[in-house]
């Protein structure tokens, strides 16, 4: 998951529409934040898609997708709080880091 997140982060580094105050911070902490989406999504997709004998209704699929989104938001917020507690931040003008 982190490798996938890092590779996606690495490939957008040359896009002129993105600016970053610290490339190293973007690669390390940014990949960790982005990796949370994959940590939660990969098992979710496996659960929904891999067993053809168990049919999922649209309601079950939507509920599980919404639950995974909430889990990701909780993990992102906890990661942000932990990073701030340990003083792992980049000098930034954004108020939430």
XYZ file of N, CA, C and O in Angstrom:
388
model
N 0.812 -1.197 0.000
C 0.000 0.000 0.000
C 0.856 1.262 0.000
O 0.574 2.193 -0.733
N 1.885 1.266 0.837
C 2.750 2.444 0.883
C 3.544 2.577 -0.405
O 3.763 3.678 -0.901
N 3.950 1.453 -0.990
C 4.691 1.496 -2.260
C 3.803 2.089 -3.353
O 4.241 2.947 -4.129
N 2.554 1.656 -3.420
C 1.624 2.208 -4.404
C 1.437 3.705 -4.177
O 1.468 4.502 -5.120
N 1.244 4.093 -2.930
C 1.066 5.512 -2.614
C 2.319 6.313 -2.951
O 2.235 7.410 -3.524
N 3.504 5.760 -2.625
C 4.746 6.471 -2.930
C 4.921 6.639 -4.434
O 5.300 7.703 -4.910
N 4.650 5.581 -5.198
C 4.826 5.674 -6.652
C 3.872 6.698 -7.259
O 4.253 7.441 -8.167
N 2.646 6.746 -6.783
C 1.723 7.766 -7.288
C 2.189 9.161 -6.891
O 2.102 10.094 -7.681
N 2.681 9.314 -5.672
C 3.202 10.599 -5.229
C 4.428 10.999 -6.041
O 4.569 12.147 -6.447
N 5.291 10.029 -6.304
C 6.517 10.296 -7.055
C 6.220 10.704 -8.500
O 6.878 11.568 -9.051
N 5.199 10.091 -9.103
C 4.908 10.387 -10.509
C 4.293 11.762 -10.722
O 4.383 12.294 -11.826
N 3.697 12.363 -9.697
C 3.102 13.687 -9.888
C 4.063 14.823 -9.559
O 3.688 15.989 -9.650
N 5.304 14.495 -9.219
C 6.231 15.546 -8.797
C 6.543 16.560 -9.890
O 6.869 17.703 -9.591
N 6.447 16.164 -11.140
C 6.802 17.087 -12.217
C 5.596 17.811 -12.815
O 5.765 18.619 -13.724
N 4.410 17.541 -12.307
C 3.223 18.230 -12.806
C 3.305 19.691 -12.365
O 3.470 19.984 -11.178
N 3.210 20.623 -13.306
C 3.433 22.028 -12.949
C 2.331 22.633 -12.076
O 2.517 23.702 -11.504
N 1.209 21.974 -11.950
C 0.098 22.526 -11.172
C 0.224 22.266 -9.680
O -0.518 22.806 -8.892
N 1.166 21.394 -9.275
C 1.377 21.073 -7.874
C 2.641 21.751 -7.367
O 3.674 21.722 -8.029
N 2.552 22.354 -6.208
C 3.744 22.898 -5.561
C 3.849 22.287 -4.167
O 2.843 22.028 -3.516
N 5.079 22.048 -3.743
C 5.312 21.423 -2.448
C 6.408 22.187 -1.737
O 7.423 22.537 -2.335
N 6.189 22.417 -0.458
C 7.193 23.118 0.324
C 8.389 22.229 0.621
O 9.497 22.708 0.766
N 8.162 20.928 0.722
C 9.240 19.989 1.019
C 8.957 18.678 0.297
O 8.012 17.969 0.629
N 9.781 18.369 -0.689
C 9.595 17.119 -1.442
C 9.792 15.891 -0.545
O 9.062 14.926 -0.644
N 10.783 15.948 0.346
C 11.025 14.820 1.235
C 9.817 14.563 2.138
O 9.400 13.428 2.338
N 9.237 15.643 2.663
C 8.047 15.516 3.502
C 6.877 14.955 2.693
O 6.116 14.126 3.172
N 6.769 15.386 1.449
C 5.713 14.887 0.579
C 5.887 13.392 0.327
O 4.921 12.629 0.381
N 7.115 12.954 0.074
C 7.354 11.536 -0.213
C 7.126 10.653 1.007
O 6.580 9.564 0.898
N 7.545 11.104 2.172
C 7.439 10.255 3.358
C 6.066 10.357 4.007
O 5.295 9.396 4.020
N 5.749 11.506 4.535
C 4.495 11.675 5.257
C 3.304 11.664 4.304
O 2.263 11.079 4.594
N 3.464 12.271 3.149
C 2.378 12.274 2.162
C 2.031 10.875 1.698
O 0.851 10.529 1.541
N 3.046 10.046 1.488
C 2.793 8.664 1.091
C 2.120 7.877 2.207
O 1.267 7.027 1.949
N 2.488 8.161 3.446
C 1.839 7.500 4.574
C 0.355 7.870 4.631
O -0.504 7.002 4.767
N 0.059 9.164 4.487
C -1.340 9.596 4.494
C -2.108 8.972 3.339
O -3.212 8.470 3.509
N -1.521 9.009 2.160
C -2.187 8.460 0.975
C -2.311 6.938 1.081
O -3.277 6.350 0.599
N -1.351 6.307 1.729
C -1.391 4.857 1.906
C -2.573 4.389 2.723
O -3.041 3.258 2.551
N -3.086 5.234 3.632
C -4.250 4.828 4.432
C -5.432 4.454 3.554
O -6.198 3.539 3.879
N -5.603 5.154 2.430
C -6.707 4.824 1.527
C -6.562 3.401 0.997
O -7.543 2.671 0.886
N -5.337 3.001 0.696
C -5.109 1.659 0.173
C -5.176 0.597 1.266
O -5.649 -0.501 1.023
N -4.691 0.915 2.473
C -4.770 -0.038 3.583
C -6.210 -0.467 3.820
O -6.479 -1.622 4.129
N -7.114 0.472 3.724
C -8.522 0.175 3.991
C -9.222 -0.344 2.734
O -10.026 -1.269 2.798
N -8.901 0.211 1.566
C -9.636 -0.122 0.346
C -9.298 -1.507 -0.201
O -10.207 -2.205 -0.678
N -8.042 -1.921 -0.162
C -7.696 -3.219 -0.740
C -8.441 -4.377 -0.085
O -9.030 -5.202 -0.785
N -8.468 -4.470 1.266
C -9.267 -5.550 1.862
C -10.756 -5.417 1.585
O -11.465 -6.413 1.431
N -11.239 -4.181 1.489
C -12.660 -3.951 1.206
C -13.027 -4.472 -0.181
O -14.022 -5.172 -0.358
N -12.219 -4.148 -1.176
C -12.498 -4.633 -2.530
C -12.387 -6.147 -2.601
O -13.147 -6.800 -3.310
N -11.437 -6.706 -1.875
C -11.306 -8.159 -1.837
C -12.566 -8.781 -1.246
O -13.085 -9.763 -1.767
N -13.055 -8.220 -0.164
C -14.248 -8.740 0.496
C -15.471 -8.680 -0.414
O -16.253 -9.625 -0.484
N -15.614 -7.607 -1.148
C -16.785 -7.439 -2.017
C -16.682 -8.291 -3.275
O -17.660 -8.893 -3.713
N -15.498 -8.394 -3.845
C -15.367 -8.914 -5.206
C -14.922 -10.367 -5.322
O -15.179 -10.998 -6.340
N -14.264 -10.917 -4.334
C -13.593 -12.201 -4.525
C -14.436 -13.445 -4.306
O -14.041 -14.522 -4.697
N -15.566 -13.339 -3.669
C -16.391 -14.517 -3.426
C -17.647 -14.439 -4.298
O -18.623 -13.782 -3.926
N -17.661 -15.117 -5.460
C -18.818 -15.010 -6.355
C -20.085 -15.672 -5.805
O -21.179 -15.383 -6.267
N -19.941 -16.523 -4.796
C -21.115 -17.174 -4.213
C -21.904 -16.230 -3.307
O -23.083 -16.413 -3.085
N -21.217 -15.226 -2.771
C -21.883 -14.263 -1.908
C -22.201 -13.014 -2.721
O -21.318 -12.254 -3.089
N -23.468 -12.824 -3.000
C -23.888 -11.654 -3.760
C -24.137 -10.481 -2.822
O -24.771 -10.630 -1.780
N -23.643 -9.338 -3.198
C -23.802 -8.140 -2.389
C -24.893 -7.275 -3.005
O -24.933 -7.063 -4.215
N -25.754 -6.742 -2.161
C -26.761 -5.799 -2.644
C -26.108 -4.423 -2.762
O -25.018 -4.183 -2.229
N -26.792 -3.537 -3.443
C -26.280 -2.176 -3.584
C -26.203 -1.514 -2.207
O -25.243 -0.796 -1.903
N -27.177 -1.792 -1.361
C -27.194 -1.211 -0.013
C -26.001 -1.706 0.811
O -25.340 -0.913 1.485
N -25.709 -3.006 0.772
C -24.558 -3.546 1.508
C -23.252 -2.944 0.998
O -22.371 -2.589 1.784
N -23.140 -2.840 -0.316
C -21.928 -2.280 -0.906
C -21.755 -0.821 -0.500
O -20.659 -0.394 -0.113
N -22.839 -0.052 -0.565
C -22.776 1.365 -0.183
C -22.426 1.529 1.292
O -21.604 2.381 1.654
N -23.024 0.711 2.149
C -22.742 0.804 3.577
C -21.276 0.478 3.882
O -20.634 1.158 4.687
N -20.746 -0.551 3.230
C -19.342 -0.903 3.443
C -18.399 0.151 2.884
O -17.353 0.428 3.468
N -18.749 0.736 1.767
C -17.924 1.810 1.200
C -17.926 3.031 2.116
O -16.880 3.642 2.352
N -19.094 3.385 2.630
C -19.173 4.520 3.548
C -18.414 4.231 4.847
O -17.746 5.110 5.394
N -18.506 3.000 5.320
C -17.761 2.620 6.525
C -16.255 2.711 6.284
O -15.511 3.199 7.140
N -15.801 2.263 5.128
C -14.364 2.337 4.842
C -13.909 3.788 4.719
O -12.805 4.125 5.150
N -14.746 4.647 4.167
C -14.400 6.074 4.091
C -14.263 6.666 5.490
O -13.355 7.463 5.750
N -15.153 6.280 6.386
C -15.082 6.786 7.760
C -13.835 6.268 8.461
O -13.169 7.010 9.200
N -13.492 5.009 8.231
C -12.274 4.444 8.825
C -11.046 5.206 8.323
O -10.142 5.543 9.095
N -11.006 5.503 7.037
C -9.884 6.260 6.482
C -9.804 7.637 7.120
O -8.722 8.094 7.508
N -10.931 8.324 7.260
C -10.913 9.658 7.872
C -10.412 9.611 9.310
O -9.654 10.478 9.742
N -10.819 8.584 10.047
C -10.339 8.439 11.430
C -8.836 8.200 11.442
O -8.104 8.828 12.223
N -8.348 7.312 10.579
C -6.904 7.046 10.516
C -6.121 8.297 10.115
O -5.040 8.569 10.651
N -6.641 9.058 9.152
C -5.957 10.276 8.727
C -5.869 11.282 9.871
O -4.824 11.905 10.097
N -6.974 11.448 10.585
C -6.971 12.403 11.685
C -6.056 11.952 12.817
O -5.322 12.759 13.388
N -6.080 10.656 13.141
C -5.182 10.151 14.184
C -3.716 10.304 13.781
O -2.872 10.667 14.611
N -3.415 10.052 12.518
C -2.048 10.223 12.033
C -1.621 11.679 12.143
O -0.504 11.980 12.581
N -2.499 12.586 11.778
C -2.202 14.019 11.882
C -1.924 14.409 13.329
O -0.945 15.096 13.631
N -2.755 13.933 14.250
C -2.588 14.263 15.663
C -1.277 13.688 16.202
O -0.548 14.356 16.946
N -0.962 12.454 15.825
C 0.287 11.825 16.280
C 1.507 12.557 15.732
O 2.478 12.796 16.454
N 1.464 12.932 14.459
C 2.603 13.658 13.873
C 2.823 14.993 14.566
O 3.963 15.386 14.833
N 1.746 15.693 14.863
C 1.876 16.974 15.555
C 2.409 16.766 16.965
O 3.246 17.530 17.446
N 1.942 15.710 17.645
C 2.400 15.437 19.013
C 3.902 15.160 19.056
O 4.575 15.538 20.021
N 4.434 14.510 18.032
C 5.865 14.215 17.980
C 6.664 15.312 17.283
O 7.868 15.183 17.093
N 5.994 16.367 16.871
C 6.681 17.489 16.243
C 7.157 17.214 14.831
O 8.080 17.868 14.356
N 6.541 16.269 14.155
C 6.927 15.948 12.785
C 6.052 16.764 11.845
O 4.985 16.342 11.416
N 6.491 17.970 11.576
C 5.751 18.852 10.678
C 6.743 19.581 9.792
O 7.929 19.661 10.084
N 6.234 20.116 8.726
C 7.037 20.966 7.858
C 6.598 22.399 8.142
O 5.437 22.644 8.484
N 7.522 23.343 8.057
C 7.122 24.724 8.245
C 6.137 25.081 7.152
O 6.465 25.121 5.981
N 4.907 25.301 7.547
C 3.853 25.448 6.568
C 2.963 26.614 6.911
O 2.842 27.021 8.066
N 2.299 27.123 5.902
C 1.322 28.192 6.124
C -0.089 27.623 6.230
O -1.016 28.339 6.518
N -0.234 26.311 5.988
C -1.558 25.699 6.112
C -1.872 25.493 7.594
O -1.032 25.021 8.357
N -3.081 25.826 8.016
C -3.383 25.825 9.455
C -3.513 24.434 10.072
O -3.452 24.318 11.280
N -3.692 23.392 9.291
C -3.957 22.097 9.886
C -2.718 21.235 10.030
O -2.801 20.113 10.461
N -1.539 21.713 9.660
C -0.309 20.934 9.870
C 0.649 21.675 10.765
O 0.820 22.769 10.873
